[in-house]
């Protein structure tokens, strides 16, 4: 169990929460994170070179630099998302710590379910990340919402294209709330203020600062052009250019703890970035934000060579200036006090063996999303209803004469092919879900196994509901094989085909998570399966090349043949008679006793006798399971 800090030095609200609601485990003791000589190379090119630093609990580090300076690479190396060429990362002086259980990473873009409320979003994150029997979980959620200033919008929805929700700054804070709910020791944020106006940017950074201090967290953020108010919230600044450190010291003198800038004499401690720029001969012009000046002098993209030195020589000079000055600027408070051995250094995360519990929580969240997401799922269901109505009114009362056999087959083809085709409409919702998965997985909440299970658990009832709705609307109106059993068989075989098509579409979207590309490829695949399934060209007439592989792995083949067999078997189709002669379109087992064809005659003529129905159902299930497992593999391999 983590021990508690004295709460006297904490802001009121959190200390109050602790007292009133009893959240004993949520304030872990302070830590120090340090890194030295981090380097990252790609094909012998130094992307990051010799980056060192240290940060204590409650502190915020700004990582700044021009575009391409190596800021994102630095975060990736620090979080061990890529392997450093060299260097060391220490937590409380020790390299032995589990990074995924220590760090939460907040990506640049908010990946949230638009139909959930703020509280629901954070609550699901809490249930997914905290151990099963966490006490007072609701009090913990409330405290987190309060810390991030979200209590007033707790019951508001995040927002969808159809329904306006919370503001951009509030969304950022919800994403951050989800990342800090398990009380990570280190919070890493990639551009937390990008796309926000200055007011929202300030709100977000002030919330992060407050949370860092309240929960003893170390925070590191890349940031572009903050205004002075935002910048003043940072304790330290690492300025990078071409992967090298140009400055690594106090950000603004105003953000320094009083004991630092008061207790060190001038000859020992020089000051902040503003002072440093003056010292090295690049003072900020009056009324200029020193941050802009710092970026400007290390930005060589538009370097004009005014002093007859190359841009890389210019950067070499600034990097050398830093090496000369660093001992006076890079003063770090003594954090040895934090190096205690009884500290538990991990997030309060649940174990990975909890996969089934996580899958159930994710399934619940998916259901809520399905029920509320009119755009993603309501419209989709409407499409199935519309398709049912269309078939019911166009193929109405087909009857059982032999001249209607083709019309009947076209109903089955159309149902299997186009209901399956409509699965491409599930791609946008999947991509929204995938973005949330990527964020949550990178923070260690759950793995691809739990996600695939939950996606399957949720999609099965949804697709079954869509299929049965379609069947109810059109089955009796068309006049297909009478009776409850044939109706349910039709629905089941159709559902299996639709489920296979859906699994294929989201597998494609998992491989290529770009909407337009996934849509195009999934549509192509559906078109391809239509061509080789044996309706347009009889399977026996298909070129052998296509017949032997494509036809027999095509889910439409099995779904279509199962439906045809189930429908026509047991029915009798009347042949026309002209001048007393019976004109059946193909050999009948009933002639001459009866001028008609049996369902078996039709099945035989089409070449659909094949294996038994159970085997075909089994093949369909295997195809579905194969697609789902392939999706699991793709999600396991593709981390972003
Ligand atoms: N895997 C890689 N292969 C090749 N080049 C890479 C790789 N990773 C990073 N780079 C290069 O390293 C440089 C630094 O990239 P990085 O994304 O870290 O910069 P950044 O400072 O975050 O830029 P921005 O602010 O524009 O996002 C860039 O020139 C980038 O093209």
Short mmCIF file of C-alpha atoms and ligand atoms in Angstrom, two decimals, residues 40 42 45 47 65-74 108 190-191 222 224, ligand 1:
data_model
loop_
_atom_site.label_atom_id
_atom_site.label_comp_id
_atom_site.label_asym_id
_atom_site.label_seq_id
_atom_site.Cartn_x
_atom_site.Cartn_y
_atom_site.Cartn_z
CA UNK A 40 18.11 7.77 -31.24
CA UNK A 42 17.79 6.05 -37.99
CA UNK A 45 21.36 9.71 -38.82
CA UNK A 47 17.51 12.10 -34.72
CA UNK A 65 11.93 23.46 -30.62
CA UNK A 66 11.23 24.12 -34.27
CA UNK A 67 9.50 21.58 -36.46
CA UNK A 68 11.65 18.48 -36.89
CA UNK A 69 13.73 19.27 -33.79
CA UNK A 70 13.10 15.81 -32.35
CA UNK A 71 10.46 16.64 -29.73
CA UNK A 72 8.12 13.75 -30.51
CA UNK A 73 11.08 11.41 -30.87
CA UNK A 74 12.26 12.48 -27.42
CA UNK A 108 -2.23 15.02 -29.66
CA UNK A 190 2.18 15.45 -27.04
CA UNK A 191 1.06 18.97 -27.90
CA UNK A 222 5.83 19.18 -26.07
CA UNK A 224 4.34 24.98 -29.75
N1 LIG B 1 11.67 6.62 -37.96
C1 LIG B 1 12.16 7.69 -38.58
N2 LIG B 1 12.73 7.57 -39.81
C2 LIG B 1 13.24 8.63 -40.45
N3 LIG B 1 13.23 9.87 -39.96
C3 LIG B 1 12.69 10.06 -38.75
C4 LIG B 1 12.12 8.99 -38.00
N4 LIG B 1 11.64 9.49 -36.84
C5 LIG B 1 11.89 10.81 -36.87
N5 LIG B 1 12.52 11.15 -38.02
C6 LIG B 1 12.95 12.49 -38.40
O1 LIG B 1 13.52 13.08 -37.26
C7 LIG B 1 13.20 14.45 -37.18
C8 LIG B 1 12.54 14.76 -35.86
O2 LIG B 1 11.21 14.24 -35.88
P1 LIG B 1 10.17 14.55 -34.74
O3 LIG B 1 8.85 14.05 -35.19
O4 LIG B 1 10.69 14.02 -33.45
O5 LIG B 1 10.20 16.14 -34.74
P2 LIG B 1 9.28 17.15 -33.96
O6 LIG B 1 10.20 18.11 -33.29
O7 LIG B 1 8.33 16.43 -33.09
O8 LIG B 1 8.56 17.87 -35.15
P3 LIG B 1 7.08 18.50 -35.23
O9 LIG B 1 7.07 19.63 -34.26
O10 LIG B 1 7.00 18.99 -36.64
O11 LIG B 1 6.12 17.42 -34.90
C9 LIG B 1 12.33 14.76 -38.39
O12 LIG B 1 13.15 15.30 -39.41
C10 LIG B 1 11.81 13.40 -38.80
O13 LIG B 1 11.56 13.34 -40.17
#
